[in-house]
C-alpha angles and dihedrals in degrees: 000000000000116000098002115216135200088258088059090046092055092055094056109120106155135058089239094053089048091051093049091049090047093051092047093052091044092052092046093047125187098009095048093049089043090058089052092051092045091053093048092047091050090049090052090048095054098033120133128198094278094049100061100085093048092050091049089054091048092051088050092050092046093049088051093051094043106029092161107049088160086078088069095045136346088232090065096058091113100025096123095054089043092053091045091051092047092050092046091054092048090048088053092052093048093047092047099047115052122221095253089054093054099077118103138035122329137185139193120215127188128185145151109213091192095068135048104250136117123278112246116223131179105191134179098036134153112237096256092054094045092048090052094049091049090048093047097049098035098080091048097059115132127210112301093009119122135192126204130195108195139171117230111231101175128020132190110182129177126186120211118240 
């Protein structure tokens, strides 16, 4: 299996196949592990309600196969807890907002009213994009920061000329 991908990872059903995948990624190093993480991140980003349990299982399997991701890059020292936290936040959003309520324009706002800094706003999003951004940033909130996922009901927009 040259250049293993996340699609390859998802098809692993035996201990032998898992070991072969693990060895291939370990021998390839950073780029092989990066493809695995990129695939997982993309799957979390596009996940719907029915996908969450399978992704939870995939994160658990990946963390079992690669218990020391810091060996690939120091920035991945906490990647498994980070992916779990992002997926948990997305699961919360999906379980809180029913499918019929998801149509329309959404935005994500982040701020810390205790410090002088700009408010961050991601406007004009479809629900699945807004849900992912919320899920991605939610676990990273610092003391006094807040994040809001909100549906836009009415918009008045002007463009300068």
